[in-house]
PDB file of C-alpha atoms in Angstrom:
ATOM      1  CA  MET A1350      16.605 -30.962  -3.762  1.00  0.00           C
ATOM      2  CA  PRO A1351      14.565 -27.912  -5.740  1.00  0.00           C
ATOM      3  CA  HIS A1352      11.449 -28.648  -4.474  1.00  0.00           C
ATOM      4  CA  THR A1353      12.503 -28.540  -1.057  1.00  0.00           C
ATOM      5  CA  THR A1354      14.617 -25.238  -1.602  1.00  0.00           C
ATOM      6  CA  ASP A1355      11.194 -24.154  -3.104  1.00  0.00           C
ATOM      7  CA  LYS A1356       9.520 -24.614   0.119  1.00  0.00           C
ATOM      8  CA  ARG A1357      12.232 -23.373   2.258  1.00  0.00           C
ATOM      9  CA  ILE A1358      11.886 -20.248   0.483  1.00  0.00           C
ATOM     10  CA  ARG A1359       8.333 -20.015   0.489  1.00  0.00           C
ATOM     11  CA  GLU A1360       8.214 -20.829   4.246  1.00  0.00           C
ATOM     12  CA  GLU A1361      11.219 -17.924   5.000  1.00  0.00           C
ATOM     13  CA  LEU A1362       8.976 -15.602   2.770  1.00  0.00           C
ATOM     14  CA  ALA A1363       5.787 -16.215   4.342  1.00  0.00           C
ATOM     15  CA  ARG A1364       7.451 -15.333   7.844  1.00  0.00           C
ATOM     16  CA  LEU A1365       9.370 -12.169   6.744  1.00  0.00           C
ATOM     17  CA  LEU A1366       6.242 -11.003   5.054  1.00  0.00           C
ATOM     18  CA  TYR A1367       3.248 -12.168   7.324  1.00  0.00           C
ATOM     19  CA  LEU A1368       1.790 -13.932   4.302  1.00  0.00           C
ATOM     20  CA  GLY A1369       0.906 -17.393   6.087  1.00  0.00           C
ATOM     21  CA  GLN A1370      -0.709 -19.606   3.450  1.00  0.00           C
ATOM     22  CA  LEU A1371      -1.689 -16.544   1.369  1.00  0.00           C
ATOM     23  CA  GLN A1372       0.984 -16.477  -1.093  1.00  0.00           C
ATOM     24  CA  ALA A1373       0.146 -18.522  -4.353  1.00  0.00           C
ATOM     25  CA  THR A1374       2.614 -21.706  -4.316  1.00  0.00           C
ATOM     26  CA  ASP A1375       4.763 -20.699  -7.147  1.00  0.00           C
ATOM     27  CA  ARG A1376       8.038 -22.566  -7.908  1.00  0.00           C
ATOM     28  CA  ARG A1377       9.937 -19.693  -7.051  1.00  0.00           C
ATOM     29  CA  PRO A1378       7.334 -16.962  -5.163  1.00  0.00           C
ATOM     30  CA  ALA A1379       7.158 -13.751  -7.415  1.00  0.00           C
ATOM     31  CA  LEU A1380       5.721 -10.453  -5.277  1.00  0.00           C
ATOM     32  CA  ASP A1381       5.701  -8.079  -7.835  1.00  0.00           C
ATOM     33  CA  PRO A1382       3.404  -7.602 -10.829  1.00  0.00           C
ATOM     34  CA  ILE A1383       4.472  -6.723 -14.385  1.00  0.00           C
ATOM     35  CA  ASP A1384       1.488  -4.833 -15.396  1.00  0.00           C
ATOM     36  CA  ARG A1385       2.449  -1.176 -16.062  1.00  0.00           C
ATOM     37  CA  GLY A1386      -1.123  -0.132 -14.638  1.00  0.00           C
ATOM     38  CA  GLN A1387      -0.991  -2.566 -11.594  1.00  0.00           C
ATOM     39  CA  LEU A1388       2.623  -0.996 -10.838  1.00  0.00           C
ATOM     40  CA  ALA A1389       1.503   2.457 -11.269  1.00  0.00           C
ATOM     41  CA  PHE A1390      -1.275   2.182  -8.907  1.00  0.00           C
ATOM     42  CA  GLN A1391       0.884   0.176  -6.293  1.00  0.00           C
ATOM     43  CA  SER A1392       3.227   2.748  -6.342  1.00  0.00           C
ATOM     44  CA  LEU A1393       0.505   5.483  -5.607  1.00  0.00           C
ATOM     45  CA  LEU A1394      -0.929   3.154  -2.888  1.00  0.00           C
ATOM     46  CA  PHE A1395       2.637   2.582  -1.418  1.00  0.00           C
ATOM     47  CA  GLU A1396       2.991   6.546  -1.206  1.00  0.00           C
ATOM     48  CA  CYS A1397      -0.343   6.957   0.498  1.00  0.00           C
ATOM     49  CA  LEU A1398       0.297   4.082   3.006  1.00  0.00           C
ATOM     50  CA  MET A1399       3.408   5.874   4.168  1.00  0.00           C
ATOM     51  CA  SER A1400       1.874   8.874   5.013  1.00  0.00           C
ATOM     52  CA  ARG A1401       2.381  10.191   8.685  1.00  0.00           C
ATOM     53  CA  GLN A1402       0.337  12.811  11.159  1.00  0.00           C
ATOM     54  CA  ASP A1403       3.645  15.216  10.986  1.00  0.00           C
ATOM     55  CA  ARG A1404       4.460  14.070   7.127  1.00  0.00           C
ATOM     56  CA  PRO A1405       0.853  13.995   5.275  1.00  0.00           C
ATOM     57  CA  HIS A1406       0.392  12.958   1.734  1.00  0.00           C
ATOM     58  CA  PRO A1407      -1.081  15.739  -0.479  1.00  0.00           C
ATOM     59  CA  LEU A1408      -4.413  13.572  -0.572  1.00  0.00           C
ATOM     60  CA  GLU A1409      -4.732  13.015   2.781  1.00  0.00           C
ATOM     61  CA  GLN A1410      -7.742  14.802   4.420  1.00  0.00           C
ATOM     62  CA  PRO A1411      -6.879  18.211   6.238  1.00  0.00           C
ATOM     63  CA  ARG A1412      -8.086  17.221   9.932  1.00  0.00           C
ATOM     64  CA  LYS A1413      -8.207  13.724  10.427  1.00  0.00           C
ATOM     65  CA  CYS A1414      -5.245  11.111   9.755  1.00  0.00           C
ATOM     66  CA  ALA A1415      -6.884   8.985   7.437  1.00  0.00           C
ATOM     67  CA  MET A1416      -4.512   7.161   5.209  1.00  0.00           C
ATOM     68  CA  ALA A1417      -1.926   7.748   7.920  1.00  0.00           C
ATOM     69  CA  SER A1418      -3.481   5.012  10.400  1.00  0.00           C
ATOM     70  CA  ILE A1419      -4.553   2.477   7.922  1.00  0.00           C
ATOM     71  CA  SER A1420      -0.899   0.719   8.299  1.00  0.00           C
ATOM     72  CA  GLY A1421      -2.360  -0.551  11.662  1.00  0.00           C
ATOM     73  CA  TYR A1422      -5.314  -2.464  10.458  1.00  0.00           C
ATOM     74  CA  LEU A1423      -2.931  -4.534   8.327  1.00  0.00           C
ATOM     75  CA  ASN A1424      -2.543  -8.249   8.812  1.00  0.00           C
ATOM     76  CA  ALA A1425      -0.647  -8.992   5.037  1.00  0.00           C
ATOM     77  CA  ILE A1426      -0.292  -7.668   1.539  1.00  0.00           C
ATOM     78  CA  CYS A1427      -0.550 -10.413  -0.933  1.00  0.00           C
ATOM     79  CA  ARG A1428       0.064 -10.389  -5.022  1.00  0.00           C
ATOM     80  CA  GLN A1429      -2.654 -12.533  -6.633  1.00  0.00           C
ATOM     81  CA  PRO A1430      -2.326 -13.243 -10.404  1.00  0.00           C
ATOM     82  CA  ARG A1431      -4.764 -10.543 -11.310  1.00  0.00           C
ATOM     83  CA  HIS A1432      -5.175  -8.488  -8.375  1.00  0.00           C
ATOM     84  CA  LEU A1433      -3.483  -7.029  -5.181  1.00  0.00           C
ATOM     85  CA  GLU A1434      -5.082  -8.505  -1.911  1.00  0.00           C
ATOM     86  CA  ILE A1435      -4.594  -6.484   1.395  1.00  0.00           C
ATOM     87  CA  HIS A1436      -5.990  -8.641   4.344  1.00  0.00           C
ATOM     88  CA  THR A1437      -6.943  -6.728   7.399  1.00  0.00           C
ATOM     89  CA  ASN A1438      -9.217  -6.853  10.302  1.00  0.00           C
ATOM     90  CA  THR A1439     -11.587  -3.627   8.944  1.00  0.00           C
ATOM     91  CA  ALA A1440     -11.924  -4.024   5.362  1.00  0.00           C
ATOM     92  CA  TYR A1441     -14.874  -1.149   4.935  1.00  0.00           C
ATOM     93  CA  ARG A1442     -13.200   1.094   7.153  1.00  0.00           C
ATOM     94  CA  ILE A1443     -10.090   0.833   4.864  1.00  0.00           C
ATOM     95  CA  ALA A1444     -12.281   1.627   1.945  1.00  0.00           C
ATOM     96  CA  GLY A1445     -13.564   4.291   3.460  1.00  0.00           C
ATOM     97  CA  ARG A1446     -10.006   5.948   3.904  1.00  0.00           C
ATOM     98  CA  LEU A1447      -9.019   5.169   0.366  1.00  0.00           C
ATOM     99  CA  LEU A1448     -12.275   5.866  -1.761  1.00  0.00           C
ATOM    100  CA  PRO A1449     -11.900   9.109  -3.138  1.00  0.00           C
ATOM    101  CA  PHE A1450     -14.197  12.279  -1.930  1.00  0.00           C
ATOM    102  CA  ARG A1451     -14.693  15.866  -2.397  1.00  0.00           C
ATOM    103  CA  HIS A1452     -13.366  17.708   0.809  1.00  0.00           C
ATOM    104  CA  GLU A1453     -15.497  20.815   2.084  1.00  0.00           C
ATOM    105  CA  ASN A1454     -12.428  22.781   1.006  1.00  0.00           C
ATOM    106  CA  GLN A1455     -12.844  21.727  -2.560  1.00  0.00           C
ATOM    107  CA  SER A1456      -9.513  19.343  -2.656  1.00  0.00           C
ATOM    108  CA  VAL A1457      -9.902  15.432  -3.302  1.00  0.00           C
ATOM    109  CA  CYS A1458      -8.992  13.249  -0.462  1.00  0.00           C
ATOM    110  CA  GLY A1459      -8.376   9.656  -0.903  1.00  0.00           C
ATOM    111  CA  ILE A1460      -6.988   7.855  -4.366  1.00  0.00           C
ATOM    112  CA  PRO A1461      -8.283   9.641  -7.432  1.00  0.00           C
ATOM    113  CA  GLY A1462      -9.954   7.263  -9.548  1.00  0.00           C
ATOM    114  CA  LEU A1463     -10.855   4.711  -7.355  1.00  0.00           C
ATOM    115  CA  ARG A1464     -14.148   2.901  -7.454  1.00  0.00           C
ATOM    116  CA  LEU A1465     -15.977  -0.056  -5.732  1.00  0.00           C
ATOM    117  CA  ILE A1466     -16.903  -2.882  -7.775  1.00  0.00           C
ATOM    118  CA  ASN A1467     -18.813  -4.753  -4.718  1.00  0.00           C
ATOM    119  CA  PHE A1468     -18.461  -5.814  -1.685  1.00  0.00           C
ATOM    120  CA  THR A1469     -19.509  -9.223   0.399  1.00  0.00           C
ATOM    121  CA  GLU A1470     -20.036 -10.377   3.760  1.00  0.00           C
ATOM    122  CA  GLY A1471     -15.770 -10.585   3.934  1.00  0.00           C
ATOM    123  CA  ARG A1472     -14.391  -8.471   1.090  1.00  0.00           C
ATOM    124  CA  VAL A1473     -14.208  -5.222  -0.959  1.00  0.00           C
ATOM    125  CA  ARG A1474     -13.359  -5.282  -4.774  1.00  0.00           C
ATOM    126  CA  LEU A1475     -11.915  -1.988  -6.041  1.00  0.00           C
ATOM    127  CA  VAL A1476     -10.574  -0.872  -9.012  1.00  0.00           C
ATOM    128  CA  HIS A1477      -8.584   2.020 -10.367  1.00  0.00           C
ATOM    129  CA  THR A1478     -10.390   3.599 -13.094  1.00  0.00           C
ATOM    130  CA  PRO A1479      -7.657   5.223 -14.916  1.00  0.00           C
ATOM    131  CA  THR A1480      -4.599   2.017 -14.956  1.00  0.00           C
ATOM    132  CA  GLY A1481      -7.143  -0.848 -14.513  1.00  0.00           C
ATOM    133  CA  ALA A1482      -5.539  -1.987 -11.338  1.00  0.00           C
ATOM    134  CA  ARG A1483      -7.441  -4.080  -9.036  1.00  0.00           C
ATOM    135  CA  LEU A1484      -7.432  -4.048  -5.304  1.00  0.00           C
ATOM    136  CA  ASP A1485      -9.283  -6.155  -2.919  1.00  0.00           C
ATOM    137  CA  LEU A1486      -9.759  -5.887   0.554  1.00  0.00           C
ATOM    138  CA  VAL A1487     -10.323  -8.880   2.515  1.00  0.00           C
ATOM    139  CA  ASP A1488     -11.631  -8.718   6.159  1.00  0.00           C
ATOM    140  CA  SER A1489     -10.841 -11.214   8.668  1.00  0.00           C
ATOM    141  CA  HIS A1490     -14.398 -11.270  10.149  1.00  0.00           C
ATOM    142  CA  ARG A1491     -17.329 -12.002   7.816  1.00  0.00           C
ATOM    143  CA  TRP A1492     -20.623 -10.321   8.450  1.00  0.00           C
ATOM    144  CA  GLN A1493     -23.596 -12.610   9.046  1.00  0.00           C
ATOM    145  CA  ASN A1494     -25.523 -11.433   5.985  1.00  0.00           C
ATOM    146  CA  GLN A1495     -25.643  -8.676   3.086  1.00  0.00           C
ATOM    147  CA  ARG A1496     -27.856  -6.499   4.856  1.00  0.00           C
ATOM    148  CA  ILE A1497     -25.694  -6.071   7.981  1.00  0.00           C
ATOM    149  CA  ALA A1498     -22.428  -5.844   5.652  1.00  0.00           C
ATOM    150  CA  ALA A1499     -24.436  -3.123   3.687  1.00  0.00           C
ATOM    151  CA  ARG A1500     -24.947  -1.643   7.164  1.00  0.00           C
ATOM    152  CA  GLN A1501     -21.500  -1.510   8.034  1.00  0.00           C
ATOM    153  CA  PHE A1502     -20.256  -0.290   4.823  1.00  0.00           C
ATOM    154  CA  SER A1503     -22.697   2.508   4.844  1.00  0.00           C
ATOM    155  CA  GLN A1504     -21.723   3.488   8.459  1.00  0.00           C
ATOM    156  CA  GLU A1505     -17.662   3.423   7.400  1.00  0.00           C
ATOM    157  CA  THR A1506     -18.121   5.656   4.052  1.00  0.00           C
ATOM    158  CA  GLY A1507     -21.199   7.891   5.464  1.00  0.00           C
ATOM    159  CA  TRP A1508     -18.839  10.575   6.472  1.00  0.00           C
ATOM    160  CA  HIS A1509     -18.061  11.242   2.955  1.00  0.00           C
ATOM    161  CA  GLN A1510     -20.924  13.508   2.627  1.00  0.00           C
ATOM    162  CA  GLY A1511     -22.257  16.034   4.544  1.00  0.00           C
ATOM    163  CA  GLU A1512     -20.837  19.234   5.633  1.00  0.00           C
ATOM    164  CA  GLY A1513     -19.662  20.190   1.867  1.00  0.00           C
ATOM    165  CA  ARG A1514     -18.277  16.693   1.100  1.00  0.00           C
ATOM    166  CA  SER A1515     -18.933  14.428  -1.865  1.00  0.00           C
ATOM    167  CA  PRO A1516     -18.301  11.099  -2.549  1.00  0.00           C
ATOM    168  CA  LEU A1517     -16.395  11.074  -5.539  1.00  0.00           C
ATOM    169  CA  TRP A1518     -16.121   7.314  -5.777  1.00  0.00           C
ATOM    170  CA  LEU A1519     -20.300   7.017  -6.520  1.00  0.00           C
ATOM    171  CA  GLN A1520     -19.427   8.839 -10.000  1.00  0.00           C
ATOM    172  CA  ALA A1521     -19.140   6.191 -12.862  1.00  0.00           C
ATOM    173  CA  ASP A1522     -16.488   8.210 -14.856  1.00  0.00           C
ATOM    174  CA  LEU A1523     -13.173  10.124 -13.677  1.00  0.00           C
ATOM    175  CA  THR A1524     -14.019  13.209 -12.428  1.00  0.00           C
ATOM    176  CA  ASP A1525     -12.407  16.786 -14.087  1.00  0.00           C
ATOM    177  CA  GLU A1526     -10.876  17.162 -10.262  1.00  0.00           C
ATOM    178  CA  GLU A1527      -9.621  13.800 -10.239  1.00  0.00           C
ATOM    179  CA  ALA A1528      -8.389  13.775 -13.627  1.00  0.00           C
ATOM    180  CA  ALA A1529      -6.063  16.922 -13.005  1.00  0.00           C
ATOM    181  CA  LEU A1530      -4.266  14.706 -10.355  1.00  0.00           C
ATOM    182  CA  HIS A1531      -3.197  12.272 -12.886  1.00  0.00           C
ATOM    183  CA  THR A1532       0.538  12.897 -12.298  1.00  0.00           C
ATOM    184  CA  CYS A1533      -0.188  10.801  -8.962  1.00  0.00           C
ATOM    185  CA  TRP A1534      -0.342   7.351 -10.937  1.00  0.00           C
ATOM    186  CA  GLN A1535       1.913   8.586 -13.941  1.00  0.00           C
ATOM    187  CA  TYR A1536       4.382   5.455 -14.754  1.00  0.00           C
ATOM    188  CA  THR A1537       7.746   6.859 -14.151  1.00  0.00           C
ATOM    189  CA  PRO A1538      11.471   5.409 -13.540  1.00  0.00           C
ATOM    190  CA  SER A1539      10.865   4.877  -9.867  1.00  0.00           C
ATOM    191  CA  THR A1540       7.352   3.457 -10.165  1.00  0.00           C
ATOM    192  CA  PRO A1541       8.577  -0.248 -10.118  1.00  0.00           C
ATOM    193  CA  LEU A1542      10.748   0.477  -6.916  1.00  0.00           C
ATOM    194  CA  ARG A1543       7.718   2.241  -5.136  1.00  0.00           C
ATOM    195  CA  SER A1544       5.322  -0.550  -5.797  1.00  0.00           C
ATOM    196  CA  ALA A1545       8.244  -3.242  -4.647  1.00  0.00           C
ATOM    197  CA  LEU A1546       8.676  -1.223  -1.707  1.00  0.00           C
ATOM    198  CA  LEU A1547       4.833  -1.804  -0.899  1.00  0.00           C
ATOM    199  CA  MET A1548       4.560  -5.332  -1.362  1.00  0.00           C
ATOM    200  CA  ARG A1549       7.844  -5.340   1.582  1.00  0.00           C
ATOM    201  CA  SER A1550       6.475  -2.892   3.944  1.00  0.00           C
ATOM    202  CA  MET A1551       4.548  -5.161   6.353  1.00  0.00           C
ATOM    203  CA  PRO A1552       8.226  -5.718   8.236  1.00  0.00           C
ATOM    204  CA  LEU A1553       8.853  -2.065   8.339  1.00  0.00           C
ATOM    205  CA  TRP A1554       5.805  -1.419  10.297  1.00  0.00           C
ATOM    206  CA  TYR A1555       5.625  -4.859  12.411  1.00  0.00           C
ATOM    207  CA  ARG A1556       8.894  -6.741  12.561  1.00  0.00           C
ATOM    208  CA  PHE A1557      11.230  -3.818  12.801  1.00  0.00           C
ATOM    209  CA  ASP A1558       8.585  -1.114  14.678  1.00  0.00           C
ATOM    210  CA  LEU A1559       9.452   1.598  12.235  1.00  0.00           C
ATOM    211  CA  ASP A1560       7.258   4.685  11.605  1.00  0.00           C
ATOM    212  CA  PRO A1561       8.238   5.277   7.918  1.00  0.00           C
ATOM    213  CA  ALA A1562       7.110   7.960   5.879  1.00  0.00           C
ATOM    214  CA  TRP A1563       7.838   9.022   1.834  1.00  0.00           C
ATOM    215  CA  VAL A1564       8.746  12.446   1.098  1.00  0.00           C
ATOM    216  CA  PRO A1565       8.979  13.247  -2.630  1.00  0.00           C
ATOM    217  CA  GLY A1566      11.914  14.890  -4.023  1.00  0.00           C
ATOM    218  CA  HIS A1567      11.837  18.039  -5.719  1.00  0.00           C
ATOM    219  CA  GLY A1568      13.895  19.115  -8.814  1.00  0.00           C
ATOM    220  CA  ALA A1569      16.865  16.763  -8.957  1.00  0.00           C
ATOM    221  CA  ALA A1570      16.639  15.708  -5.164  1.00  0.00           C
ATOM    222  CA  PRO A1571      15.564  12.221  -5.032  1.00  0.00           C
ATOM    223  CA  ASP A1572      12.583  11.223  -3.032  1.00  0.00           C
ATOM    224  CA  HIS A1573      13.382   9.569   0.404  1.00  0.00           C
ATOM    225  CA  LEU A1574      11.574   6.957   2.569  1.00  0.00           C
ATOM    226  CA  VAL A1575      12.663   8.070   6.104  1.00  0.00           C
ATOM    227  CA  TRP A1576      11.774   6.923   9.536  1.00  0.00           C
ATOM    228  CA  ASP A1577      13.150   7.905  13.161  1.00  0.00           C
ATOM    229  CA  GLY A1578      16.244   6.118  14.362  1.00  0.00           C
ATOM    230  CA  HIS A1579      15.954   2.691  15.979  1.00  0.00           C
ATOM    231  CA  PRO A1580      17.954   1.251  18.667  1.00  0.00           C
ATOM    232  CA  GLU A1581      18.328  -2.069  16.924  1.00  0.00           C
ATOM    233  CA  GLY A1582      19.966  -1.335  13.906  1.00  0.00           C
ATOM    234  CA  GLY A1583      16.541  -0.895  11.938  1.00  0.00           C
ATOM    235  CA  HIS A1584      18.681   0.717   9.225  1.00  0.00           C
ATOM    236  CA  ASP A1585      20.498  -2.424   8.641  1.00  0.00           C
ATOM    237  CA  GLN A1586      17.609  -4.679   8.915  1.00  0.00           C
ATOM    238  CA  VAL A1587      15.581  -2.803   6.259  1.00  0.00           C
ATOM    239  CA  VAL A1588      18.503  -3.023   3.872  1.00  0.00           C
ATOM    240  CA  GLU A1589      18.971  -6.959   4.505  1.00  0.00           C
ATOM    241  CA  LEU A1590      15.313  -7.401   3.814  1.00  0.00           C
ATOM    242  CA  LEU A1591      15.330  -5.180   0.924  1.00  0.00           C
ATOM    243  CA  THR A1592      18.637  -6.568  -1.105  1.00  0.00           C
ATOM    244  CA  ARG A1593      19.799  -9.679   0.337  1.00  0.00           C
ATOM    245  CA  SER A1594      16.820 -11.550   1.683  1.00  0.00           C
ATOM    246  CA  VAL A1595      14.551 -14.125   0.289  1.00  0.00           C
ATOM    247  CA  ALA A1596      12.038 -10.907   0.035  1.00  0.00           C
ATOM    248  CA  ARG A1597      14.634  -8.769  -1.959  1.00  0.00           C
ATOM    249  CA  ILE A1598      13.756  -6.846  -4.597  1.00  0.00           C
ATOM    250  CA  PRO A1599      15.027  -8.391  -7.809  1.00  0.00           C
ATOM    251  CA  GLY A1600      17.892  -6.343  -9.135  1.00  0.00           C
ATOM    252  CA  ALA A1601      17.775  -3.689  -6.684  1.00  0.00           C
ATOM    253  CA  ARG A1602      20.997  -2.143  -5.666  1.00  0.00           C
ATOM    254  CA  TYR A1603      21.892  -0.251  -2.374  1.00  0.00           C
ATOM    255  CA  HIS A1604      24.637   2.343  -2.081  1.00  0.00           C
ATOM    256  CA  VAL A1605      25.947   3.159   1.507  1.00  0.00           C
ATOM    257  CA  ARG A1606      26.124   6.964   2.059  1.00  0.00           C
ATOM    258  CA  THR A1607      26.474   6.740   6.306  1.00  0.00           C
ATOM    259  CA  LEU A1608      25.771   4.168   8.853  1.00  0.00           C
ATOM    260  CA  THR A1609      22.033   5.469   8.540  1.00  0.00           C
ATOM    261  CA  SER A1610      21.415   6.571   4.856  1.00  0.00           C
ATOM    262  CA  GLY A1611      22.031   5.342   1.450  1.00  0.00           C
ATOM    263  CA  THR A1612      20.593   5.088  -1.873  1.00  0.00           C
ATOM    264  CA  LEU A1613      18.295   2.587  -3.266  1.00  0.00           C
ATOM    265  CA  GLU A1614      18.232   2.097  -7.178  1.00  0.00           C
ATOM    266  CA  LEU A1615      15.850  -0.074  -9.051  1.00  0.00           C
ATOM    267  CA  GLY A1616      16.770   0.117 -12.894  1.00  0.00           C
ATOM    268  CA  ASP A1617      16.574   4.150 -13.416  1.00  0.00           C
ATOM    269  CA  GLY A1618      14.488   4.625 -10.069  1.00  0.00           C
ATOM    270  CA  ARG A1619      16.154   5.669  -6.834  1.00  0.00           C
ATOM    271  CA  VAL A1620      15.029   6.848  -3.283  1.00  0.00           C
ATOM    272  CA  GLU A1621      17.265   7.556  -0.433  1.00  0.00           C
ATOM    273  CA  LEU A1622      16.940   5.476   2.668  1.00  0.00           C
ATOM    274  CA  ILE A1623      17.103   7.650   5.905  1.00  0.00           C
ATOM    275  CA  SER A1624      16.927   7.152   9.462  1.00  0.00           C
ATOM    276  CA  ASN A1625      16.850  10.141  11.529  1.00  0.00           C
ATOM    277  CA  GLY A1626      18.926   9.689  14.597  1.00  0.00           C
TER     278      GLY A1626
END
């Protein structure tokens, strides 16, 4: 019975990825977008969320683990027909840690080109201007009215100003310093793979209790997704999720190198999965 099978797949997908009733009820649920701009933005977002205190992303601010702490606030990552939704306990706080600002050392912190569309009592709508990608941060809490919401949003983003800092996200156009970072959102052979990993990140943090970090490759060396060794066979669980479960990445292939390392491939993109013992 196709209907029964599809329902079972949706339920298992919801269980694995913490989607609940958030995933659109397609006959065959699709996690991944096909729009190149959305894919490029999501691959950059994945790298930023895989920042860690000991392995900070280059766009992390120098003296604070802003992006590295976001994963602790997330409830679900969900694809909608025209945008990505992140469900969270603190939408305004996450917005404050993703929106770009100029640090006092003149570096750009946050995601270059990310701009605020608007915010309501329970949602922040963002657009990445270079790619046209959309991101909505949906809060599990709703403020009583827009006046209170505005005050809370100001508190969560006010630190972008003062002490030599300035909020680039208040600029309508892409600034020169943001444009200089265009390689961050450049579409590459590994873009679809990184975007797909974003859509399957929740179990890494929560179900498997890992602390993954993204390590960009250099020269001919591939990118790495690394985490500390896990006593419950964390590496096998990750490979199972990504290649064999109902949440698997369509077309992805895994090539074993050791018991705790191997190469994940999608098309011409590849990443080394490494569990450090």
